[in-house]
Coordinates of C-alpha atoms in Angstrom, one line a residue:
Chain A
X1 CA -12.7 -38.4 6.4
X2 CA -11.4 -40.0 9.5
X3 CA -8.7 -42.0 9.4
X4 CA -10.7 -44.8 10.3
X5 CA -13.0 -44.8 7.3
X6 CA -10.0 -44.3 5.2
X7 CA -8.5 -47.6 6.7
X8 CA -11.2 -49.2 6.5
X9 CA -12.3 -48.5 2.6
X10 CA -7.9 -48.8 2.0
X11 CA -7.9 -52.1 3.3
X12 CA -11.0 -52.8 1.0
X13 CA -8.7 -52.3 -1.8
X14 CA -9.8 -48.4 -2.6
X15 CA -6.8 -47.0 -3.6
X16 CA -8.0 -43.2 -3.3
X17 CA -8.5 -44.3 0.1
X18 CA -5.2 -45.5 0.5
X19 CA -3.5 -42.4 -1.1
X20 CA -5.3 -40.0 1.1
X21 CA -4.2 -42.0 3.7
X22 CA -1.1 -41.4 3.0
X23 CA -1.2 -37.9 2.1
X24 CA -2.5 -37.2 5.3
X25 CA 0.7 -38.6 6.9
X26 CA 2.8 -36.6 4.1
X27 CA 4.3 -33.9 5.7
X28 CA 5.3 -35.7 9.0
X29 CA 6.8 -38.3 6.7
X30 CA 9.1 -36.2 5.0
X31 CA 10.1 -34.5 7.7
X32 CA 11.7 -38.1 9.1
X33 CA 12.9 -38.9 6.0
X34 CA 15.0 -35.1 5.2
X35 CA 15.9 -35.4 8.9
X36 CA 17.9 -39.0 8.0
X37 CA 18.5 -38.6 4.5
X38 CA 19.2 -34.3 3.9
X39 CA 17.8 -34.0 1.0
X40 CA 14.5 -33.5 -1.4
X41 CA 15.4 -36.1 -3.8
X42 CA 16.0 -39.0 -1.4
X43 CA 13.1 -37.9 0.7
X44 CA 10.7 -38.0 -1.7
X45 CA 12.4 -42.1 -3.2
X46 CA 11.8 -42.6 0.5
X47 CA 8.4 -41.5 0.5
X48 CA 7.8 -43.5 -2.9
X49 CA 9.1 -46.4 -1.1
X50 CA 7.0 -46.2 1.9
X51 CA 4.0 -46.0 -0.2
X52 CA 5.0 -49.0 -1.6
X53 CA 5.9 -51.1 1.4
X54 CA 2.9 -49.8 3.1
X55 CA 0.7 -50.3 0.0
X56 CA 1.8 -53.8 0.2
X57 CA 1.3 -54.6 4.4
X58 CA -2.0 -52.6 4.9
X59 CA -4.1 -55.3 6.0
X60 CA -1.8 -55.9 9.1
X61 CA -2.8 -52.6 10.5
X62 CA -5.5 -54.0 13.1
X63 CA -6.7 -50.4 14.7
X64 CA -6.6 -46.9 13.1
X65 CA -4.7 -45.2 16.3
X66 CA -1.8 -47.5 15.1
X67 CA -1.7 -46.2 11.4
X68 CA 0.4 -43.3 12.0
X69 CA 2.5 -45.4 14.5
X70 CA 2.9 -47.9 12.0
X71 CA 3.8 -45.8 9.0
X72 CA 6.3 -43.8 10.9
X73 CA 8.1 -46.8 12.1
X74 CA 8.4 -48.2 8.4
X75 CA 9.6 -44.4 7.1
X76 CA 12.3 -45.3 10.1
X77 CA 12.9 -48.3 9.4
X78 CA 13.8 -47.1 5.4
X79 CA 16.1 -44.1 6.7
X80 CA 18.0 -46.4 9.0
X81 CA 18.6 -49.1 5.9
X82 CA 19.7 -46.3 3.3
X83 CA 22.0 -44.4 6.3
X84 CA 23.6 -48.1 6.7
X85 CA 24.3 -48.0 2.8
X86 CA 25.8 -44.3 3.1
X87 CA 28.1 -44.9 6.1
X88 CA 30.8 -44.4 3.9
X89 CA 30.0 -41.1 3.1
X90 CA 31.4 -39.0 5.5
X91 CA 29.0 -36.6 7.2
X92 CA 31.2 -33.5 5.3
X93 CA 30.1 -35.2 1.8
X94 CA 26.3 -35.1 3.4
X95 CA 27.0 -31.7 4.4
X96 CA 28.0 -30.4 1.0
X97 CA 24.9 -31.5 -0.4
X98 CA 22.4 -29.5 1.1
X99 CA 24.0 -27.2 3.1
X100 CA 24.4 -23.2 3.0
X101 CA 28.0 -22.0 3.2
X102 CA 27.6 -19.4 6.2
X103 CA 26.4 -22.0 8.5
X104 CA 28.5 -24.8 7.6
X105 CA 30.9 -25.2 10.4
X106 CA 28.4 -25.3 13.1
X107 CA 26.5 -27.0 11.3
X108 CA 28.9 -29.8 11.4
X109 CA 29.6 -29.4 14.7
X110 CA 26.0 -30.6 15.8
X111 CA 25.4 -33.1 12.7
X112 CA 28.7 -34.4 13.5
X113 CA 28.5 -35.1 16.9
X114 CA 24.9 -37.0 16.3
X115 CA 26.0 -38.9 14.2
X116 CA 28.6 -40.4 16.6
X117 CA 26.6 -41.0 19.4
X118 CA 24.5 -44.6 19.5
X119 CA 21.9 -45.3 17.2
X120 CA 19.2 -45.9 19.4
X121 CA 19.8 -42.3 21.5
X122 CA 20.4 -40.8 18.1
X123 CA 16.8 -41.5 17.1
X124 CA 15.0 -40.9 20.4
X125 CA 16.6 -37.5 19.8
X126 CA 15.8 -36.6 16.6
X127 CA 12.1 -37.7 17.5
X128 CA 12.0 -35.5 20.1
X129 CA 13.9 -32.4 18.9
X130 CA 13.1 -32.5 15.4
X131 CA 9.5 -33.8 15.3
X132 CA 8.2 -32.5 18.9
X133 CA 7.2 -36.3 19.5
X134 CA 6.3 -37.1 23.3
X135 CA 8.0 -39.8 25.1
X136 CA 5.0 -42.0 24.8
X137 CA 4.8 -41.6 21.2
X138 CA 8.2 -42.3 20.7
X139 CA 7.9 -45.4 23.4
X140 CA 4.9 -46.4 20.8
X141 CA 7.6 -46.2 17.4
X142 CA 10.1 -48.1 18.7
X143 CA 8.6 -50.9 20.7
X144 CA 9.7 -50.0 24.3
X145 CA 8.7 -48.8 27.1
X146 CA 8.7 -45.3 28.3
X147 CA 11.5 -45.8 30.8
X148 CA 13.8 -47.0 28.3
X149 CA 13.1 -44.1 26.2
X150 CA 14.0 -42.0 28.7
X151 CA 17.0 -43.6 29.5
X152 CA 18.2 -43.3 26.1
X153 CA 17.2 -39.9 25.8
X154 CA 19.2 -38.9 29.0
X155 CA 22.5 -40.8 27.8
X156 CA 22.0 -39.9 24.4
X157 CA 22.3 -36.0 25.5
X158 CA 25.3 -36.7 27.5
X159 CA 26.9 -38.2 25.0
X160 CA 26.1 -35.6 22.6
X161 CA 27.8 -33.0 24.9
X162 CA 30.9 -35.3 24.8
X163 CA 30.9 -35.0 21.5
X164 CA 30.3 -31.2 21.1
X165 CA 32.8 -30.5 23.8
X166 CA 35.6 -32.4 21.6
X167 CA 34.3 -30.9 18.9
X168 CA 34.2 -27.4 19.6
X169 CA 38.2 -27.4 20.2
X170 CA 38.6 -28.1 16.7
X171 CA 36.2 -25.3 15.2
X172 CA 37.7 -22.6 17.7
Chain B
X1 CA 20.2 -29.6 32.0
X2 CA 21.3 -29.6 28.2
X3 CA 20.4 -26.1 27.2
X4 CA 23.4 -25.6 24.6
X5 CA 22.8 -28.9 23.2
X6 CA 19.0 -28.3 22.7
X7 CA 19.7 -24.7 21.5
X8 CA 21.9 -26.7 18.7
X9 CA 19.5 -29.2 18.2
X10 CA 16.6 -26.3 17.3
X11 CA 19.1 -24.7 15.3
X12 CA 19.7 -27.6 13.2
X13 CA 16.0 -28.4 12.9
X14 CA 15.2 -25.2 11.7
X15 CA 18.3 -25.5 8.9
X16 CA 16.4 -28.5 8.2
X17 CA 12.8 -28.0 8.0
X18 CA 13.8 -25.1 5.4
X19 CA 14.9 -27.7 3.5
X20 CA 11.3 -27.4 1.2
X21 CA 9.9 -30.2 -0.6
X22 CA 7.6 -29.6 -3.1
X23 CA 4.2 -30.8 -2.1
X24 CA 3.3 -31.9 -5.9
X25 CA 6.6 -33.8 -6.3
X26 CA 5.7 -35.5 -3.0
X27 CA 2.3 -36.3 -4.3
X28 CA 3.8 -38.0 -6.9
X29 CA 5.7 -40.1 -5.2
X30 CA 2.9 -41.2 -3.5
X31 CA 1.1 -42.4 -6.8
X32 CA 4.5 -43.7 -8.0
X33 CA 4.7 -45.9 -4.5
X34 CA 0.6 -47.0 -4.8
X35 CA 1.3 -47.7 -8.8
X36 CA 4.8 -49.9 -8.3
X37 CA 2.6 -51.9 -5.2
X38 CA -0.2 -52.5 -7.7
X39 CA 1.7 -53.5 -10.6
X40 CA 3.5 -56.3 -8.2
X41 CA 0.5 -57.3 -7.0
X42 CA -0.9 -57.8 -10.5
X43 CA 2.3 -60.0 -11.3
X44 CA 1.4 -62.4 -8.3
X45 CA -2.2 -62.3 -9.2
X46 CA -2.1 -63.6 -13.0
X47 CA -3.6 -66.8 -12.0
X48 CA -6.6 -65.2 -10.7
X49 CA -9.4 -64.9 -13.0
X50 CA -9.4 -62.5 -15.5
X51 CA -12.4 -60.2 -14.7
X52 CA -11.1 -59.5 -11.2
X53 CA -7.6 -58.2 -12.7
X54 CA -9.5 -56.0 -15.3
X55 CA -11.6 -54.4 -12.6
X56 CA -8.7 -53.8 -10.6
X57 CA -6.7 -52.0 -13.4
X58 CA -9.6 -50.5 -14.2
X59 CA -9.9 -48.2 -11.1
X60 CA -6.4 -47.6 -10.9
X61 CA -6.2 -46.6 -15.2
X62 CA -9.8 -43.8 -13.9
X63 CA -8.2 -42.9 -10.6
X64 CA -4.8 -41.8 -12.2
X65 CA -6.4 -40.3 -15.5
X66 CA -8.1 -37.9 -13.0
X67 CA -5.1 -36.2 -12.0
X68 CA -3.2 -36.3 -15.4
X69 CA -5.5 -35.2 -18.0
X70 CA -3.7 -32.0 -18.4
X71 CA -0.3 -33.9 -18.9
X72 CA -2.2 -35.4 -22.5
X73 CA -0.8 -32.1 -24.3
X74 CA 2.6 -32.3 -23.1
X75 CA 2.8 -36.2 -23.4
X76 CA 1.9 -35.7 -27.5
X77 CA 4.7 -33.0 -27.6
X78 CA 7.0 -34.8 -25.5
X79 CA 7.2 -37.0 -28.9
X80 CA 9.0 -34.4 -30.4
X81 CA 12.9 -35.5 -30.9
X82 CA 15.2 -33.6 -28.8
X83 CA 12.7 -31.7 -27.1
X84 CA 11.4 -34.1 -24.7
X85 CA 13.7 -32.2 -21.8
X86 CA 12.3 -29.1 -22.6
X87 CA 8.6 -29.8 -23.1
X88 CA 8.6 -31.9 -19.6
X89 CA 9.9 -28.8 -17.7
X90 CA 6.8 -26.4 -19.2
X91 CA 4.2 -29.1 -19.4
X92 CA 2.1 -27.4 -16.6
X93 CA 2.1 -24.0 -18.1
X94 CA -0.7 -23.8 -20.5
X95 CA 0.7 -20.9 -22.6
X96 CA 4.4 -22.0 -23.2
X97 CA 3.1 -25.3 -23.8
X98 CA 0.9 -23.5 -26.7
X99 CA 4.2 -22.1 -27.7
X100 CA 6.3 -25.1 -28.3
X101 CA 2.9 -26.3 -30.2
X102 CA 3.4 -23.4 -32.7
X103 CA 6.9 -24.5 -32.8
X104 CA 8.2 -21.4 -31.0
X105 CA 11.5 -23.2 -29.7
X106 CA 14.4 -22.8 -31.1
X107 CA 16.8 -25.2 -30.9
X108 CA 20.5 -24.2 -30.0
X109 CA 22.3 -27.4 -29.1
X110 CA 25.7 -25.6 -28.0
X111 CA 28.4 -26.8 -25.6
X112 CA 31.2 -24.9 -24.1
X113 CA 33.9 -26.3 -21.6
X114 CA 35.0 -24.6 -18.6
X115 CA 37.8 -25.6 -16.5
X116 CA 35.5 -28.4 -14.2
X117 CA 33.0 -29.2 -16.7
X118 CA 30.6 -28.1 -19.5
X119 CA 27.4 -26.0 -19.7
X120 CA 25.3 -27.0 -22.7
X121 CA 22.4 -24.2 -23.7
X122 CA 20.0 -26.8 -24.8
X123 CA 16.9 -24.3 -26.5
X124 CA 15.1 -21.2 -25.8
X125 CA 11.9 -19.5 -26.4
X126 CA 11.6 -15.9 -26.8
X127 CA 9.8 -12.9 -27.7
X128 CA 10.0 -9.2 -28.4
X129 CA 10.5 -8.8 -24.7
X130 CA 11.6 -12.0 -22.7
X131 CA 13.9 -14.9 -23.7
X132 CA 13.7 -18.3 -21.3
X133 CA 16.7 -20.1 -21.7
X134 CA 17.0 -24.2 -21.1
X135 CA 20.5 -25.5 -20.4
X136 CA 22.1 -28.1 -18.8
X137 CA 25.6 -27.6 -16.4
X138 CA 27.9 -30.7 -16.3
X139 CA 29.3 -30.0 -13.1
X140 CA 26.9 -29.8 -10.4
X141 CA 29.3 -27.8 -8.3
X142 CA 29.3 -24.9 -10.4
X143 CA 26.7 -22.3 -10.0
X144 CA 25.5 -20.7 -12.9
X145 CA 24.4 -17.3 -13.8
X146 CA 23.1 -16.2 -17.7
X147 CA 22.9 -12.9 -18.7
X148 CA 22.4 -11.4 -22.2
X149 CA 24.8 -9.0 -24.3
X150 CA 24.3 -7.5 -27.7
X151 CA 26.4 -8.5 -30.6
X152 CA 28.7 -5.8 -29.3
X153 CA 29.1 -7.5 -25.8
X154 CA 27.7 -4.9 -24.4
X155 CA 25.3 -6.0 -21.4
X156 CA 21.5 -5.6 -22.1
X157 CA 19.4 -4.4 -19.4
X158 CA 17.4 -7.6 -18.3
X159 CA 16.6 -8.9 -15.4
X160 CA 15.6 -12.3 -14.1
X161 CA 12.0 -12.2 -12.5
X162 CA 10.3 -15.6 -11.5
X163 CA 11.1 -19.1 -12.8
X164 CA 8.3 -20.3 -15.3
X165 CA 9.4 -24.0 -15.2
X166 CA 9.9 -26.2 -12.7
X167 CA 11.2 -29.3 -12.0
X168 CA 9.1 -32.5 -12.2
X169 CA 11.3 -35.2 -12.0
X170 CA 14.0 -35.6 -9.5
X171 CA 17.0 -36.4 -11.6
X172 CA 15.7 -33.5 -14.1
X173 CA 18.9 -32.0 -15.0
X174 CA 17.6 -29.0 -17.2
X175 CA 17.6 -25.8 -15.6
X176 CA 15.9 -22.4 -17.2
X177 CA 16.0 -19.2 -16.6
X178 CA 13.8 -16.4 -18.0
X179 CA 15.4 -13.0 -18.3
X180 CA 12.8 -10.3 -19.5
X181 CA 13.9 -6.6 -20.7
X182 CA 13.8 -4.1 -18.2
X183 CA 12.9 -0.8 -20.0
X184 CA 9.7 -0.7 -21.5
X185 CA 11.1 0.6 -24.6
X186 CA 13.7 -2.4 -25.4
X187 CA 13.1 -5.1 -27.5
X188 CA 14.9 -8.1 -28.3
X189 CA 17.7 -7.7 -30.4
X190 CA 18.2 -10.4 -33.6
X191 CA 21.8 -11.0 -32.6
X192 CA 22.4 -11.8 -28.7
X193 CA 25.2 -13.6 -26.5
X194 CA 23.8 -15.8 -23.9
X195 CA 26.8 -15.2 -21.2
X196 CA 26.9 -17.7 -18.7
X197 CA 28.8 -16.9 -15.2
X198 CA 30.4 -20.4 -14.3
X199 CA 31.6 -19.7 -10.5
X200 CA 33.3 -22.7 -9.0
X201 CA 36.1 -21.3 -6.8
X202 CA 36.9 -19.3 -9.5
X203 CA 34.7 -17.1 -11.8
X204 CA 34.9 -18.0 -15.2
X205 CA 32.3 -16.6 -18.6
X206 CA 31.3 -19.0 -21.1
X207 CA 29.6 -16.8 -24.2
X208 CA 27.1 -18.3 -26.6
X209 CA 26.4 -16.3 -29.9
X210 CA 22.8 -16.9 -30.7
X211 CA 21.1 -15.4 -33.6
X212 CA 17.1 -15.1 -32.9
X213 CA 15.1 -16.6 -35.3
X214 CA 12.4 -14.1 -36.4
X215 CA 10.2 -17.0 -37.3
X216 CA 10.2 -17.8 -34.0
X217 CA 9.0 -14.9 -31.9
X218 CA 6.0 -12.8 -32.3
X219 CA 4.8 -9.4 -31.8
X220 CA 3.1 -8.6 -28.6
X221 CA -0.7 -7.7 -28.6
X222 CA -1.8 -5.0 -26.1
X223 CA -4.9 -4.5 -25.0
X224 CA -5.7 -0.7 -23.3
X225 CA -8.0 -1.0 -20.6
X226 CA -8.3 1.8 -17.7
X227 CA -10.8 0.0 -15.7
X228 CA -11.0 1.1 -12.0
X229 CA -12.7 -1.3 -9.6
X230 CA -13.5 -0.9 -6.0
X231 CA -12.9 -3.9 -3.7
X232 CA -13.5 -3.0 0.2
X233 CA -13.5 0.4 -0.3
X234 CA -9.9 0.5 -2.5
X235 CA -9.7 1.1 -5.7
X236 CA -7.6 -0.2 -8.1
X237 CA -6.9 0.4 -12.1
X238 CA -6.2 -2.0 -14.8
X239 CA -4.5 0.2 -17.2
X240 CA -3.1 -2.5 -19.9
X241 CA -2.5 -5.6 -20.9
X242 CA 0.1 -6.9 -22.9
X243 CA 0.2 -10.7 -24.0
X244 CA 3.5 -12.1 -25.3
X245 CA 4.3 -15.7 -26.7
X246 CA 6.0 -16.4 -23.1
X247 CA 3.6 -14.5 -20.8
X248 CA 1.0 -12.1 -20.2
X249 CA 1.6 -8.9 -18.0
X250 CA -1.1 -6.9 -16.4
X251 CA -0.4 -3.4 -15.9
X252 CA -2.5 -2.4 -12.3
X253 CA -2.6 0.8 -10.6
X254 CA -3.3 1.7 -6.4
X255 CA -4.0 5.0 -6.1
X256 CA -1.9 6.5 -3.2
X257 CA -5.2 7.7 -1.4
X258 CA -6.1 4.3 -0.6
X259 CA -6.3 3.2 3.3
X260 CA -4.9 0.0 2.7
X261 CA -1.9 -1.5 1.0
X262 CA -2.5 -3.8 -1.5
X263 CA 0.0 -6.9 -1.5
X264 CA -1.4 -8.7 -4.5
X265 CA -4.0 -10.8 -6.0
X266 CA -4.8 -13.9 -5.0
X267 CA -6.4 -15.7 -8.0
X268 CA -6.3 -13.2 -10.9
X269 CA -6.8 -15.2 -14.4
X270 CA -7.9 -14.7 -18.1
X271 CA -10.8 -16.7 -19.6
X272 CA -12.0 -16.9 -22.3
X273 CA -15.3 -17.4 -23.9
X274 CA -15.0 -21.3 -24.0
X275 CA -13.5 -21.5 -20.4
X276 CA -9.9 -21.6 -21.1
X277 CA -8.5 -20.2 -18.0
X278 CA -4.4 -18.4 -17.8
X279 CA -3.5 -18.3 -14.1
X280 CA -1.1 -16.4 -12.2
X281 CA 2.1 -17.6 -11.1
X282 CA 2.6 -19.0 -7.7
X283 CA 2.4 -15.8 -5.9
X284 CA 5.9 -15.0 -4.9
X285 CA 6.2 -11.1 -4.8
X286 CA 9.3 -11.6 -6.8
X287 CA 7.1 -12.8 -9.7
X288 CA 5.8 -9.4 -10.5
X289 CA 7.1 -6.2 -11.0
X290 CA 6.5 -4.1 -7.8
X291 CA 7.2 -0.4 -7.5
X292 CA 5.2 1.6 -5.1
X293 CA 1.8 2.2 -6.3
X294 CA 2.1 0.0 -9.2
X295 CA 2.1 -3.6 -10.3
X296 CA 2.8 -5.6 -13.1
X297 CA 1.1 -9.4 -12.7
X298 CA 2.6 -11.8 -14.7
X299 CA 0.1 -14.5 -16.1
X300 CA 0.4 -17.6 -18.1
X301 CA 0.4 -16.6 -22.0
X302 CA -2.9 -17.0 -24.0
X303 CA -1.3 -16.0 -27.0
X304 CA -1.6 -18.8 -29.5
X305 CA -4.9 -19.5 -28.3
X306 CA -8.0 -17.8 -30.7
X307 CA -10.5 -16.1 -28.8
X308 CA -13.6 -13.9 -29.4
X309 CA -14.1 -13.1 -26.0
X310 CA -11.3 -12.3 -23.2
X311 CA -12.0 -11.4 -19.9
X312 CA -9.5 -10.5 -16.7
X313 CA -11.0 -11.9 -13.3
X314 CA -10.7 -12.2 -9.7
X315 CA -12.2 -12.8 -6.3
X316 CA -9.6 -11.8 -3.7
X317 CA -6.5 -9.5 -3.0
X318 CA -4.3 -9.4 0.0
X319 CA -4.0 -6.1 1.5
X320 CA -3.8 -4.6 4.9
X321 CA -4.4 -1.1 6.3
X322 CA -1.8 1.0 6.0
X323 CA -1.0 2.0 9.5
X324 CA -0.5 -1.8 10.5
X325 CA 2.2 -2.8 8.2
X326 CA 5.1 -2.0 10.0
X327 CA 6.1 -4.5 12.6
X328 CA 8.3 -3.0 15.9
X329 CA 10.2 -5.6 17.8
X330 CA 12.0 -5.3 21.1
X331 CA 14.6 -7.8 20.7
X332 CA 16.2 -7.7 24.5
X333 CA 12.6 -8.8 25.8
X334 CA 11.8 -11.0 22.9
X335 CA 8.7 -9.3 22.7
X336 CA 6.4 -7.4 19.3
X337 CA 5.8 -3.9 20.0
X338 CA 3.4 -3.1 16.9
X339 CA 2.1 -6.1 14.9
X340 CA -1.0 -6.1 12.5
X341 CA -4.4 -6.0 15.2
X342 CA -5.3 -9.6 14.0
X343 CA -3.0 -11.1 16.1
X344 CA -1.4 -13.3 13.5
X345 CA 2.0 -12.6 14.1
X346 CA 2.0 -14.6 17.8
X347 CA 5.5 -15.2 18.6
X348 CA 9.3 -13.9 18.6
X349 CA 12.4 -15.4 19.9
X350 CA 16.0 -15.4 19.0
X351 CA 18.4 -17.8 19.2
X352 CA 22.3 -16.5 18.6
X353 CA 22.2 -14.9 15.2
X354 CA 18.8 -15.5 13.9
X355 CA 15.7 -13.7 14.7
X356 CA 12.5 -16.1 14.6
X357 CA 8.9 -14.9 14.1
X358 CA 5.7 -17.1 14.3
X359 CA 3.1 -16.3 11.6
X360 CA -0.3 -18.5 12.7
X361 CA -1.5 -19.9 9.6
X362 CA -0.2 -22.8 7.4
X363 CA -1.1 -22.2 4.2
X364 CA 0.8 -18.9 3.5
X365 CA 4.6 -19.6 2.2
X366 CA 5.1 -15.7 0.7
X367 CA 7.8 -14.1 2.6
X368 CA 5.9 -11.2 4.7
X369 CA 9.3 -9.4 5.1
X370 CA 11.4 -7.9 2.1
X371 CA 14.5 -9.5 1.2
X372 CA 16.5 -6.7 1.2
X373 CA 15.4 -5.4 4.4
X374 CA 16.6 -8.4 6.2
X375 CA 19.0 -10.3 4.6
X376 CA 22.5 -10.4 7.1
X377 CA 25.4 -9.1 6.6
X378 CA 26.5 -12.6 6.7
X379 CA 24.4 -13.2 3.5
X380 CA 21.4 -15.3 3.9
X381 CA 19.5 -16.9 6.7
X382 CA 16.4 -15.7 6.1
X383 CA 14.1 -18.8 5.9
X384 CA 10.5 -20.0 5.9
X385 CA 9.4 -23.3 7.9
X386 CA 6.3 -24.9 7.6
X387 CA 4.9 -26.8 11.1
X388 CA 1.7 -28.2 11.5
X389 CA -0.5 -25.0 12.0
X390 CA 2.1 -22.3 11.6
X391 CA 4.8 -20.5 9.5
X392 CA 8.4 -19.7 11.1
X393 CA 10.2 -16.9 9.5
X394 CA 14.0 -16.6 10.2
X395 CA 15.7 -13.5 9.7
X396 CA 19.6 -12.9 10.5
X397 CA 19.9 -11.1 13.8
X398 CA 21.8 -8.2 14.2
X399 CA 22.0 -7.6 17.7
X400 CA 20.3 -3.8 17.9
X401 CA 17.3 -3.8 20.6
X402 CA 14.7 -2.2 18.3
X403 CA 14.0 -4.2 15.1
X404 CA 12.0 -2.1 12.6
X405 CA 10.3 -4.3 9.8
X406 CA 7.8 -3.6 6.9
X407 CA 5.3 -6.4 5.9
X408 CA 6.1 -6.8 2.3
X409 CA 3.1 -9.3 1.9
X410 CA 0.1 -11.0 4.2
X411 CA -2.4 -13.4 4.7
X412 CA -5.3 -10.9 5.0
X413 CA -7.9 -10.8 2.2
X414 CA -10.2 -8.5 1.0
X415 CA -12.7 -10.0 -1.8
X416 CA -14.9 -9.4 -4.4
X417 CA -15.9 -11.0 -7.3
X418 CA -14.7 -9.0 -10.3
X419 CA -14.9 -9.7 -13.7
X420 CA -13.7 -7.2 -16.3
X421 CA -14.1 -7.5 -20.2
X422 CA -10.8 -7.2 -22.3
X423 CA -12.5 -8.0 -25.6

């Protein structure tokens, strides 16, 4: 069944159609969650919460072509909130949760660098490099013009380089 | 312009993609999200006419019932005090659930301390061949591994094959290990010691002496078969079947003369006259014991079900022409020199110490290369990532120019609906 049909039914209260709608987007949503939250348990919790939030406001989605963007944005917002809660946790703690020991140091360099650059740029980098989204899709999800996204991306990559150069001094 | 950063991001992405999330748990999370929203909506709508409310909850209920009917037995047994966790862990395994129903779980409840925490052996299920140990590790940092000793503290020759149980709840702390005696002649002694190796920054051993309750073990049921079937010109002989309370072992031989290498069954199962089905465990190569032309396929146990008729059936096998099972890669050019002719292996590239191989299917999650051949000197780095239309295998790259790999599994099927009468 097409997304348009499912959305129509889901808006009328068809739970199974709604379930299928989320299920179609399941892997994408989980990938976003994992790239922010870094473990299975929290990603599953995120998926549950995003399903909950989406169910409550499904009627707000006017056009089927916006559904994917809309639900991804809900997931991003959730991950942001979670990230704020966890600010006090150090990057190292985060990695101990999921990282295999052999890749430990290298991983910290890139992830540590990512965590230090500004929020918007990090988001654009994650969406582009972890999720293969096009600049246009990122612009839709973040609700900003493509030119702005490109600026953030460029700025972010420059900051990332700076952080990596500083970071590599520590790990040599 | 940002090559280094892009490379590092690609690697980091690959690591993250290796964090596999269980599809089943993900679907449950979606259902829970709907359930929660629904519950809240119902609360809000309290003032609405009763009939509306009722129809909403009925639709909801029927929707959930269709998904969870198989859980009803598990729910019933979950009321046995002290065994809730174990039952919830085995609830998807028809055979183990029947073992529990027949009171074949032996409660142990023994806790021992180590320097940085404790380990509790909660309970066991055993038969003459295997033991499933359910335990919790108090300290999550410790890596626990389990072995079996006899009453003289001599190591029993047992191997860890696969996991029959699964974590169904995010907060599930109960772990389990299935250990099976390696030698077909060996049987489980009455007195054993379960030894837990606790690996933190040092290694400590905790030993739990256990007397196996004979009442809770049972003799295997054995059937000689020696039935040969031909699928796509390939012969396979089912030699025998052993049914234990914990599992069913199907012995199969693949004659050397076959032109194809048979990697495994997609859907081997036992079925009885009432339509009860006992299935294969998720088809990891590690699940089955395999020597060159022989395999023991493990299915769920039908031990406790009294069936008059029992059949073994399957529709397809994974197999590839023996000439096609080796893969050769030119690392310098990042190109394949030899691959199976179907072209599913479509891309190979190297980033730093990792070799990436693309397989153009998204529905095959088995390892296709043998673990022992591709484990790097650094001790790891073999991973699979699932993308929208392909799988990506990453292996440690040792720097050599020519890489030879032998396929141990591959998504190529040969089919023939086959049903063999066992009794």
